[in-house]
Short mmCIF file of C-alpha atoms in Angstrom, two decimals:
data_model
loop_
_atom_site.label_atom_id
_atom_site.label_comp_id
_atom_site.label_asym_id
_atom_site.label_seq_id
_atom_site.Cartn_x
_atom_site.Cartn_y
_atom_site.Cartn_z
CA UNK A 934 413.58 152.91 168.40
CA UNK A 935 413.61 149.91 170.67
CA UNK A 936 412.17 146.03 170.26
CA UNK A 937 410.52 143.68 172.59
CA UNK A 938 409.16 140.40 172.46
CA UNK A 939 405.64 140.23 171.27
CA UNK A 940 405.49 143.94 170.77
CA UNK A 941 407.99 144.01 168.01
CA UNK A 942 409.93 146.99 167.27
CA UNK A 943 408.43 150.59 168.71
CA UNK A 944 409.76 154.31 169.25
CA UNK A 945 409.80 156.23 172.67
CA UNK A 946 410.65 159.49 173.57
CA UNK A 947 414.60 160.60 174.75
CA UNK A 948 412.68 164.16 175.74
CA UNK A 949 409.76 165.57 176.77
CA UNK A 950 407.28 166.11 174.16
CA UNK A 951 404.70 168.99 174.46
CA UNK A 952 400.70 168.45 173.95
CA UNK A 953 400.25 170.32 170.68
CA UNK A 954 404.17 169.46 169.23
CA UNK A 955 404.49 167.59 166.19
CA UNK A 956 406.41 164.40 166.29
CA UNK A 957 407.35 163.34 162.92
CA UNK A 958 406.00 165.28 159.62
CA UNK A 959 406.74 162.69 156.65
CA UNK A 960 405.73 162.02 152.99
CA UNK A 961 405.09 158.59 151.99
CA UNK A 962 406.89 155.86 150.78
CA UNK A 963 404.32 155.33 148.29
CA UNK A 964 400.49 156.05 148.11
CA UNK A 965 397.49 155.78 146.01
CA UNK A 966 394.95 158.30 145.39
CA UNK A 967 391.22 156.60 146.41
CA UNK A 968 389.59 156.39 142.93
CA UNK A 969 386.42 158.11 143.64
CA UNK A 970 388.21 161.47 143.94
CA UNK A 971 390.40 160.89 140.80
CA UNK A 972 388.74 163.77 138.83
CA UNK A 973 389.07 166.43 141.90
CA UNK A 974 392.69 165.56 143.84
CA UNK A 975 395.82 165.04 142.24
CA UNK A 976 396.91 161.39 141.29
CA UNK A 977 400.54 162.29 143.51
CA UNK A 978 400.07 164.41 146.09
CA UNK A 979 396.49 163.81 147.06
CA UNK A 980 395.73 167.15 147.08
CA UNK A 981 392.18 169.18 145.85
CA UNK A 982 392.52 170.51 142.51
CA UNK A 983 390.01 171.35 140.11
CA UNK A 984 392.24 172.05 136.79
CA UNK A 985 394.69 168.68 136.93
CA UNK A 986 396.94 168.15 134.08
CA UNK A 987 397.07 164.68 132.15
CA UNK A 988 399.78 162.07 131.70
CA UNK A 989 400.64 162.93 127.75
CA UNK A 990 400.50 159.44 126.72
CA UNK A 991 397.30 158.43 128.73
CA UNK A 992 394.16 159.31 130.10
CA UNK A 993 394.46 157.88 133.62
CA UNK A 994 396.49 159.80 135.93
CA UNK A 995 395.83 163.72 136.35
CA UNK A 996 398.42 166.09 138.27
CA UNK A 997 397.53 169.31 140.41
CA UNK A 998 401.39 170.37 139.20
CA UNK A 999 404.81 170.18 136.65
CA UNK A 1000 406.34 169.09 139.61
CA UNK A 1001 403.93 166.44 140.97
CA UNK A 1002 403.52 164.73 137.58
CA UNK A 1003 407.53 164.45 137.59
CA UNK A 1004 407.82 163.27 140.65
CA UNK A 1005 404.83 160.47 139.50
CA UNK A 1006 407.73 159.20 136.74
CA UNK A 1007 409.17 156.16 138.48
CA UNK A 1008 405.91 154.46 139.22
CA UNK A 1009 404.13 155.74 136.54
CA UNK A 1010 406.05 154.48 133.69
CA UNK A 1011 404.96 151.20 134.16
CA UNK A 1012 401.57 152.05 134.58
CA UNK A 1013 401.21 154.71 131.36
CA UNK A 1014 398.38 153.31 129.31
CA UNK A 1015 397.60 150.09 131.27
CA UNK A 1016 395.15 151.64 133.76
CA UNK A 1017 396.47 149.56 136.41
CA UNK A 1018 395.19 152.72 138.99
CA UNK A 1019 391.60 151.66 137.45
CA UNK A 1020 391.56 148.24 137.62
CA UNK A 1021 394.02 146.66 139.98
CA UNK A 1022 392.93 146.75 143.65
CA UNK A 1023 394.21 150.13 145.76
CA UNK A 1024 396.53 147.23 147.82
CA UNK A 1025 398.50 145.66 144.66
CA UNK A 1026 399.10 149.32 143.07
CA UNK A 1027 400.65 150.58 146.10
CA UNK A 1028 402.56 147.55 146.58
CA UNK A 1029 403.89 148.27 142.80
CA UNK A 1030 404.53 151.52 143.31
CA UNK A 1031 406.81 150.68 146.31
CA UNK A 1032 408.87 147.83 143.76
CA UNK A 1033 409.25 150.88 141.33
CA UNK A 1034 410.31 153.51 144.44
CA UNK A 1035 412.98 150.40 145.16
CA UNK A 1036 413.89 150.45 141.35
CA UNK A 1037 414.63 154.11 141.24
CA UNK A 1038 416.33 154.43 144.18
CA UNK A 1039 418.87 152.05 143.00
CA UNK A 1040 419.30 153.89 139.26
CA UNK A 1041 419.45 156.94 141.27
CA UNK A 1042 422.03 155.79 144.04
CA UNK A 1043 424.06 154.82 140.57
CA UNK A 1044 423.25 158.05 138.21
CA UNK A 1045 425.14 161.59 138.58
CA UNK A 1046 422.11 163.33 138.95
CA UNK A 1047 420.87 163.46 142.35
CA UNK A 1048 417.16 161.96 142.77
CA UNK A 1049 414.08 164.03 143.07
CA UNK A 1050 412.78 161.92 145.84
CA UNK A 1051 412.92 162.75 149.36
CA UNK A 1052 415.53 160.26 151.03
CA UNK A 1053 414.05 157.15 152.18
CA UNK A 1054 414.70 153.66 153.20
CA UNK A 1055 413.37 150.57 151.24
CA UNK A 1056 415.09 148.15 153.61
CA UNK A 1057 413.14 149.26 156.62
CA UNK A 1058 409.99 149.33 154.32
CA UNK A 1059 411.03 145.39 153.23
CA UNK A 1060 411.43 144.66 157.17
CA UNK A 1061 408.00 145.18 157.74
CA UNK A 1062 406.27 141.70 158.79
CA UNK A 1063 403.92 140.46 156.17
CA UNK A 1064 402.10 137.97 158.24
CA UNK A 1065 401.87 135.08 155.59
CA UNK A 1066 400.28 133.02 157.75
CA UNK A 1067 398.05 134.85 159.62
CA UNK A 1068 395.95 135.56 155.99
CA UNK A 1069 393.26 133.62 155.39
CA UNK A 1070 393.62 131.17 152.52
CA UNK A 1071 391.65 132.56 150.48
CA UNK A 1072 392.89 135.89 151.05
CA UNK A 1073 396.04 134.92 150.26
CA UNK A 1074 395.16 133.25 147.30
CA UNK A 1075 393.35 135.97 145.80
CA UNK A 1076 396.48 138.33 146.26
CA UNK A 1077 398.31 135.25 144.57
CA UNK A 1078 396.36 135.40 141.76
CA UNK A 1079 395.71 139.67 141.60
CA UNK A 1080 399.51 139.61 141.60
CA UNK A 1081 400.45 137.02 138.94
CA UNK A 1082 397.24 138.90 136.57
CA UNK A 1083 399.07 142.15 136.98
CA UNK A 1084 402.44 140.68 135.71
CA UNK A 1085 400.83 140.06 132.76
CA UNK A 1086 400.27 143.33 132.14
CA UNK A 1087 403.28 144.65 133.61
CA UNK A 1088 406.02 141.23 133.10
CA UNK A 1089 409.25 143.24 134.59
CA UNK A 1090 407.75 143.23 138.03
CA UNK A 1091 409.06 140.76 140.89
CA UNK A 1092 406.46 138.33 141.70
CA UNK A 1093 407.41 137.00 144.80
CA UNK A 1094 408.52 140.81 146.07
CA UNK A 1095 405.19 141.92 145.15
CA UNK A 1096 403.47 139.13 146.84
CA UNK A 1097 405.20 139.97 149.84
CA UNK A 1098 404.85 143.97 150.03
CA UNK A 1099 400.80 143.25 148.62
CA UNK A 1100 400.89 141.40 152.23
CA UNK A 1101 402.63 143.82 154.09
CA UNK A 1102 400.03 146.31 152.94
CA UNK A 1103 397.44 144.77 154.58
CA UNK A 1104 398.89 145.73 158.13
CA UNK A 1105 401.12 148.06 157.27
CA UNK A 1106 398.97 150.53 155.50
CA UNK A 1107 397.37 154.26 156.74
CA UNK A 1108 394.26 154.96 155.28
CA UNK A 1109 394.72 158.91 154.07
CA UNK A 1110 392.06 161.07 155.28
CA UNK A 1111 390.86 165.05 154.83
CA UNK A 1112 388.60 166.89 156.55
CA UNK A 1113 385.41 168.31 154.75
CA UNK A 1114 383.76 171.17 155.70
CA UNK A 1115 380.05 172.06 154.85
CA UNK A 1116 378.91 175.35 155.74
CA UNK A 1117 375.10 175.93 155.95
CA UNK A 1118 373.86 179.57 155.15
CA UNK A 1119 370.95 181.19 155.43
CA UNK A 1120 370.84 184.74 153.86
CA UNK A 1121 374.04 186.06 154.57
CA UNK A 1122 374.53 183.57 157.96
CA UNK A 1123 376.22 181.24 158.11
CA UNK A 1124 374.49 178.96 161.51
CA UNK A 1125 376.19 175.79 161.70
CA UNK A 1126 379.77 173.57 160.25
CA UNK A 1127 379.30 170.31 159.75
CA UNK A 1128 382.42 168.45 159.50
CA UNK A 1129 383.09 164.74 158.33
CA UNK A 1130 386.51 162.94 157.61
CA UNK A 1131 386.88 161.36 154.38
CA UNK A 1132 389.29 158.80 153.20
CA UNK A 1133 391.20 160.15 150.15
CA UNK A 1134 393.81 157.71 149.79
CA UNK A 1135 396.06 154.91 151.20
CA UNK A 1136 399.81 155.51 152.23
CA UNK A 1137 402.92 153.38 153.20
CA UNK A 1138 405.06 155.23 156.02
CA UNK A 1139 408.56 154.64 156.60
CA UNK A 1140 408.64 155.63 160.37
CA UNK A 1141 405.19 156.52 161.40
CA UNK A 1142 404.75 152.33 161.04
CA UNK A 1143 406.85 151.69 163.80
CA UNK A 1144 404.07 153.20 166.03
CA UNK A 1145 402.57 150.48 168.37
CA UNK A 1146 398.54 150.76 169.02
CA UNK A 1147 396.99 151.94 171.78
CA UNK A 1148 392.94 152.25 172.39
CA UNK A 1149 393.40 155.85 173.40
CA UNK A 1150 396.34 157.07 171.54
CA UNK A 1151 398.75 159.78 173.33
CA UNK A 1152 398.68 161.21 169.69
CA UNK A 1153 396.52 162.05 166.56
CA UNK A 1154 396.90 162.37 162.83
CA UNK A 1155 396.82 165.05 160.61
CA UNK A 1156 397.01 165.18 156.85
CA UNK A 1157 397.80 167.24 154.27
CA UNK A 1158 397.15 165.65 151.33
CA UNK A 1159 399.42 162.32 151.45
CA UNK A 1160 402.04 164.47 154.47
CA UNK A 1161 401.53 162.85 157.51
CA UNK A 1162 402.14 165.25 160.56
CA UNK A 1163 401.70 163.05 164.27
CA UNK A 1164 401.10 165.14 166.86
CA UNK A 1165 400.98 164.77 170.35
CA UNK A 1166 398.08 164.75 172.41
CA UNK A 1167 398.86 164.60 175.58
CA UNK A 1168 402.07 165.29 177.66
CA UNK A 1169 404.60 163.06 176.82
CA UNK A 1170 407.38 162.82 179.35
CA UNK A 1171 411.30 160.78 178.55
CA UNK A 1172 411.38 157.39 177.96
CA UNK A 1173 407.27 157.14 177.50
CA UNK A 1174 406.29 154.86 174.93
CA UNK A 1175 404.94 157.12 171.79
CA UNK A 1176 401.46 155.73 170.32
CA UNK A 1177 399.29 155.84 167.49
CA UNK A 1178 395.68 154.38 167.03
CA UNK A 1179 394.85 151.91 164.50
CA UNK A 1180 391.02 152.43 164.15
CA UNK A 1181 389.37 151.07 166.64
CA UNK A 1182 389.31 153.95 169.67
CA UNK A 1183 388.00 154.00 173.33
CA UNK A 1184 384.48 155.47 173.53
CA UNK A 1185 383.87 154.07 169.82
CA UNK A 1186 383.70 150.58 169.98
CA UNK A 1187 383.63 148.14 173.22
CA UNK A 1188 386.90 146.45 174.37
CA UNK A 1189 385.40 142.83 173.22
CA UNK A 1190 384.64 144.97 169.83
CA UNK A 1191 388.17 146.48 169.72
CA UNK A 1192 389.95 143.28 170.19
CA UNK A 1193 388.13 141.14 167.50
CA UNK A 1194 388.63 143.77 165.02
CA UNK A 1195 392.38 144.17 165.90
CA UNK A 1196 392.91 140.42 165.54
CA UNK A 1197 391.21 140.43 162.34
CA UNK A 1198 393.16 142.72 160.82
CA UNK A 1199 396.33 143.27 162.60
CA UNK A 1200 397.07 139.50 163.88
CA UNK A 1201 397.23 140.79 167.42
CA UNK A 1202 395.84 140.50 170.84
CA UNK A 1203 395.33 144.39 171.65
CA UNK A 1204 396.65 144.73 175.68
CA UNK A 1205 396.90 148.35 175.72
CA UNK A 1206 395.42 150.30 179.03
CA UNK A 1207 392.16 150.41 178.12
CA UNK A 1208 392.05 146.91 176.55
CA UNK A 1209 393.16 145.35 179.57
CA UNK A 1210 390.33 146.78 182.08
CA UNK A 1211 387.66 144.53 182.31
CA UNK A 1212 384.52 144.84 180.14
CA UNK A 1213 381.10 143.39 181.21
CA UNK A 1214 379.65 142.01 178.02
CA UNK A 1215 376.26 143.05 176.55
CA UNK A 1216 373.63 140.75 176.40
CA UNK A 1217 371.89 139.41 172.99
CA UNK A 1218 369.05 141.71 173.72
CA UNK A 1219 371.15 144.96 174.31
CA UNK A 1220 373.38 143.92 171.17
CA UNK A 1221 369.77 144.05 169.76
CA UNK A 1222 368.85 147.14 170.57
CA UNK A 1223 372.18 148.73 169.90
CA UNK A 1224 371.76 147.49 166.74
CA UNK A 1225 368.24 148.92 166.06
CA UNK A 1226 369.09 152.66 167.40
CA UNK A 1227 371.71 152.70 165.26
CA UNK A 1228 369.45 151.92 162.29
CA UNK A 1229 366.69 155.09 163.83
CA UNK A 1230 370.77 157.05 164.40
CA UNK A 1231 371.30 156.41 160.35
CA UNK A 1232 367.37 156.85 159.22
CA UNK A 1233 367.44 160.36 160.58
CA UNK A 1234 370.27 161.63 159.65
CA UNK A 1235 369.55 160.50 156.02
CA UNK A 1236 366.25 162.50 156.33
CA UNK A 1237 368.40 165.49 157.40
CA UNK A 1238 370.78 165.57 154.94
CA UNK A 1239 368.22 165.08 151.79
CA UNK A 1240 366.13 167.69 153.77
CA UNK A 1241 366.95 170.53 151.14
CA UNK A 1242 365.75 167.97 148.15
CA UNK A 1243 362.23 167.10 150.65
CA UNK A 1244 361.50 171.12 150.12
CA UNK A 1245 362.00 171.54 153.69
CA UNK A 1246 358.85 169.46 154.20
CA UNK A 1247 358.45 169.76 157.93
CA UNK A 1248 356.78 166.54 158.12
CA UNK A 1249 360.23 164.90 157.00
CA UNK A 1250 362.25 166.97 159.60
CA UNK A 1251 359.82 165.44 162.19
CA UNK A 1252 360.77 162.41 161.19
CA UNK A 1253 364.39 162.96 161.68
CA UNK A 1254 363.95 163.80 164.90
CA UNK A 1255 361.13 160.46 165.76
CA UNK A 1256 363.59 158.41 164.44
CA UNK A 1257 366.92 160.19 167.17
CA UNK A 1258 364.57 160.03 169.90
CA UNK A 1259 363.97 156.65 169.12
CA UNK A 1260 367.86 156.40 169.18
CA UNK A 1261 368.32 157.72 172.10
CA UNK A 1262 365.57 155.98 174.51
CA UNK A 1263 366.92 152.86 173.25
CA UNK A 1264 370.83 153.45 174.05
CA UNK A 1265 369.70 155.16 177.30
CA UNK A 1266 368.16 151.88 178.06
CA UNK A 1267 371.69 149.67 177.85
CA UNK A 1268 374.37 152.24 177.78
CA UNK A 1269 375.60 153.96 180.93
CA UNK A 1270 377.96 157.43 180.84
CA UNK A 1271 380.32 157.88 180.03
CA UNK A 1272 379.88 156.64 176.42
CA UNK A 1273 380.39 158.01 173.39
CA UNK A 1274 377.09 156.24 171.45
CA UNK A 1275 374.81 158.94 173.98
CA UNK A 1276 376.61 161.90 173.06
CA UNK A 1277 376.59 160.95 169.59
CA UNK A 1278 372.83 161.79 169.47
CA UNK A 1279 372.91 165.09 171.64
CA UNK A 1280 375.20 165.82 168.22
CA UNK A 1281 372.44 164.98 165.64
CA UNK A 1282 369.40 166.88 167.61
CA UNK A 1283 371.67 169.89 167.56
CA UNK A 1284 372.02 169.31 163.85
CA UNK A 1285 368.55 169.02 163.43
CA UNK A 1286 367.34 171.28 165.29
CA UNK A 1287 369.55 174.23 163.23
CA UNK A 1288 368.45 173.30 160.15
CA UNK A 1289 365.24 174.88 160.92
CA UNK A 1290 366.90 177.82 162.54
CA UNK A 1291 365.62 176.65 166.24
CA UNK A 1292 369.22 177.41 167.70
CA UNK A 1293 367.94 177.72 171.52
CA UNK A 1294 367.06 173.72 170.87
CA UNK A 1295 370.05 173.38 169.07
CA UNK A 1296 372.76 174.93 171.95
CA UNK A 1297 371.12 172.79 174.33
CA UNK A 1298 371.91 169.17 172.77
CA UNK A 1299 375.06 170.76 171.71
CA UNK A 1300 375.87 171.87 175.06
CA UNK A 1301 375.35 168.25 176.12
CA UNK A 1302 376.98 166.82 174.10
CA UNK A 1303 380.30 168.87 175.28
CA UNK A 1304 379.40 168.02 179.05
CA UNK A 1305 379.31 164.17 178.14
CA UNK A 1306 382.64 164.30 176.06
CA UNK A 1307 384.51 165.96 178.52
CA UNK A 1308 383.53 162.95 180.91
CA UNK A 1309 384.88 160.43 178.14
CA UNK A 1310 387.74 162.52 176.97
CA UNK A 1311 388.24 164.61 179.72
CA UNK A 1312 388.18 169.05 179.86
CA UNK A 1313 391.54 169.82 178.03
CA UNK A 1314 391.07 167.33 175.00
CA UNK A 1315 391.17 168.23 171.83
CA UNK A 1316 387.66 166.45 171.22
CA UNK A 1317 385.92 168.60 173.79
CA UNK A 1318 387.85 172.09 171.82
CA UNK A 1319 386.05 171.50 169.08
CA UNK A 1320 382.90 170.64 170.88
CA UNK A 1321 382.79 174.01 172.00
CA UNK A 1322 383.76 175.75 168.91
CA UNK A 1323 380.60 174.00 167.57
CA UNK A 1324 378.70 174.87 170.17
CA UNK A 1325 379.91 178.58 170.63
CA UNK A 1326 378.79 178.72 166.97
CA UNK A 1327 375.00 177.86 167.63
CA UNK A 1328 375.03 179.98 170.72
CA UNK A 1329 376.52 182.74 168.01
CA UNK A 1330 373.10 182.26 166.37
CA UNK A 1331 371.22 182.14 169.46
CA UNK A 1332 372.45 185.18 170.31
CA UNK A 1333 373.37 184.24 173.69
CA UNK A 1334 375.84 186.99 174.22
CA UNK A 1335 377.55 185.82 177.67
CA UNK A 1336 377.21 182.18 177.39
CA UNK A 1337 378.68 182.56 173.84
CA UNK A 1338 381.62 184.66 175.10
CA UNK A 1339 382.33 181.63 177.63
CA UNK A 1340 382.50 179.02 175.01
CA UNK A 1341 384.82 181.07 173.12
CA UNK A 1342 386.90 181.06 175.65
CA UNK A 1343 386.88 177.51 176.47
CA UNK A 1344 387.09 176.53 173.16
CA UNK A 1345 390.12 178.84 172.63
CA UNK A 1346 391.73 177.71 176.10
CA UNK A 1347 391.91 174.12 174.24
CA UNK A 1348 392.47 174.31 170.36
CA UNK A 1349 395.23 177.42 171.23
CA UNK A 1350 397.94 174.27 171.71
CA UNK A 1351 397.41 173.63 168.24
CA UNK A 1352 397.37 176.77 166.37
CA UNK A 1353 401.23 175.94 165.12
CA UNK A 1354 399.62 173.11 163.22
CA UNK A 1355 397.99 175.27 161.14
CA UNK A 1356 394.75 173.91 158.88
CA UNK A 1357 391.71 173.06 160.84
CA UNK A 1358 393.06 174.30 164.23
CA UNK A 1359 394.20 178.06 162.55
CA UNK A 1360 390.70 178.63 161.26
CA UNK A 1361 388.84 177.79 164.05
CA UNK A 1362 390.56 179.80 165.97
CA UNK A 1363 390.23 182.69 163.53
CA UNK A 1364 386.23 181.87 163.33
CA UNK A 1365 386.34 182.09 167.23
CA UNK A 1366 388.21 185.36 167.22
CA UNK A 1367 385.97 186.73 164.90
CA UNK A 1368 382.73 186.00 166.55
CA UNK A 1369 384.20 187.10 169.63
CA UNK A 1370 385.37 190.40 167.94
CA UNK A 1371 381.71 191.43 167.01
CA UNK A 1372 380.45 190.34 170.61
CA UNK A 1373 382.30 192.72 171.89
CA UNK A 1374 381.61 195.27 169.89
CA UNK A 1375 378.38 195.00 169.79
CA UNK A 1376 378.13 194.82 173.96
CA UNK A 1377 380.40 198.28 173.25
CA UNK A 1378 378.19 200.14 171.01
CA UNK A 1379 375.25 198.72 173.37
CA UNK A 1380 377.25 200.24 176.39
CA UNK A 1381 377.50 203.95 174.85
CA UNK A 1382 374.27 203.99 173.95
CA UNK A 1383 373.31 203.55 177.61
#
């Protein structure tokens, strides 16, 4: 770990780091489950469970295990019965439940019995900057007054502590995310994955903080439930500087958009790489635009996903696909490759188009959409992998036997880094291994017949 004026403190690399290697696996300091998944994932852990056992003196809080709801005891003892996780903001609970980690660290660091927690360090937590001033006033004074409501309810808490970590939050904070998988069948076919991230939590992390931002990251997240495991993505040689990526990413969002939405949140001027290149700014009437195919972008793909409820009314599908045409004339008009707003379309045609089993439309959007992410990304990236797991899947269905067997390959070539990892990575690769078995053998059974 190292410091430096205006980039505060940040952590670099004494050896080489491998594309694929993990970093730094950690639990959190403290985390808070996201309430709308408070029936389905465990109130500690984060994780899916479908038979969670209650708190015995409330309602509220629901454990996937013995050993999670003990380990919930030192934060949730001041909580039992005053549904603070239901009606304090996700913020001020986590900043309580880092006050009561503090409080049980220091009864455990004085008891015989040796803590349950994983070691940890509430002074580096505490170090963390929590930009007073760089709130807006009434920001601020609404976590004022949040945080002098709640110690009504809960008096033994530190005010001015709380005020202070309820700060630190804002900046401070990882959103928790898991990836959700929906698998479309037809008979006993299964023709395309659709896969969207969704935020299950938010987490404080003792050493994963110290990451600086960069626009495009030389690493990437991966969660299982509230354990963070950062990963490189790239090549990392000695003494490089190791980064993470706030939110707002190259290819996503504009640098102009980037910046603003850094400064907003993070109270700094973003001068990574990508940030510092110059950016030619859009006019009002290509904001405009933008602003209108992204409207047709969300119209159709609300269509498409209420398609089963339409009774696969063909008239709605067409729709769907008006509406990403419309999309994509109008970002064709003011965007110019590589960007990551025109592949983003090839993506939702090759959606569409599989819903109604038309996979030789499909492969073709899909495919590109992998040729326009490889320019933004570039051929080895993990982005462009999974592109071509995706696409060997609708080429699967197509029943393009050769070009299939190619994306396989590619797609194999890339996402084989990351096997180790485990989760998402393992079972693609297992999904690509089986396609590719039956290829085979049926080009081998078609062989001996000849």
């Amino acid at each position: 770990m190292k410091s430096g004026e205006g980039v505060g403190r940040y952590l670099i690399t004494e050896e080489g780091i491998n594309l694929g290697e993990r970093i730094i696996v950690e639990n959190p300091y403290a985390s808070v489950l996201a309430r709308e998944h408070n029936l389905t994932r465990c109130h500690h852990c984060l994780k899916v469970c479908y038979s969670l056992l209650p708190c015995e003196s409330c309602p509220f809080s629901l454990y996937c295990s013995a050993k999670c709801k003990e380990m919930s005891v030192y934060y949730h003892k001041v909580e039992c019965g005053k549904n603070v996780f239901n009606i304090a903001p996700t913020l001020l609970t986590l900043a309580i439940r880092i006050l009561q980690r503090k409080s049980n660290e220091v009864i455990s660091a004085s008891s015989s019995s040796v803590s349950k927690l994983p070691p940890s360090d509430y002074n580096l937590v505490h170090s963390f900057l929590p930009h007073y001033y760089s709130h807006a006033h009434p920001h601020l004074l609404n976590i004022i007054y949040d945080t002098i409501i709640m110690s009504h309810f809960i008096p033994e808490l530190d005010e001015i502590a709380l005020i202070r970590h309820f700060c630190q939050t804002t900046t401070n904070v990882y959103g928790v995310f898991d990836l959700l998988e929906n698998v479309e069948k037809r008979g006993s076919e299964s023709y395309i994955v659709s896969q969207e991230q969704i935020k299950i939590g938010e987490a404080v992390y003792c050493i994963s903080t110290l990451f600086n931002h960069s626009c495009q990251p030389n690493t990437i997240l991966e969660y299982d439930g509230f354990r963070l495991s950062v990963i490189a993505k790239t090549n990392i040689k000695p003494g490089e500087e190791i980064f993470n990526c706030y939110g707002p990413s190259v290819g996503r969002l504009g640098t102009s958009q980037r910046k603003e939405i850094l400064q907003s949140q993070y109270f700094f001027d973003c001068k990574c790489s990508a940030c510092s290149a110059p950016e030619t700014k859009p006019s009002p009437l290509t904001e405009e635009k933008l602003k209108k195919a992204n409207q047709y972008l969300l119209k159709g793909r609300g269509i498409l996903k209420h398609f089963e409820r339409f009774n696969k009314d063909n008239r709605r599908w067409a729709d769907a696909i008006d509406c990403f045409q419309k999309c994509k004339d109008l970002r064709s008009e003011v965007l110019s490759e590589p960007d990551l707003l025109l592949y983003e379309v090839e993506d939702a045609f090759a959606e569409a188009y599989a819903i109604v089993q038309n996979f030789e439309r499909a492969a073709k959007h899909c495919k590109n959409s992998v040729i326009g992410l490889e320019k933004l990304y570039g051929k080895d990236s993990l982005e462009v992998g999974l592109e071509w797991a995706k696409y060997a899947r609708v080429l699967f269905n197509a029943k393009h036997i050769d070009d299939n067997l190619i994306a396989i390959k590619k797609a194999q070539g890339i996402i084989e880094n990351y096997r180790s990892l485990g989760g998402l990575y393992r079972e693609t690769l297992d999904d690509l291994e089986q396609m590719q078995k039956c290829l085979l053998n049926f080009l081998s059974r078609t062989k001996g017949k000849g």
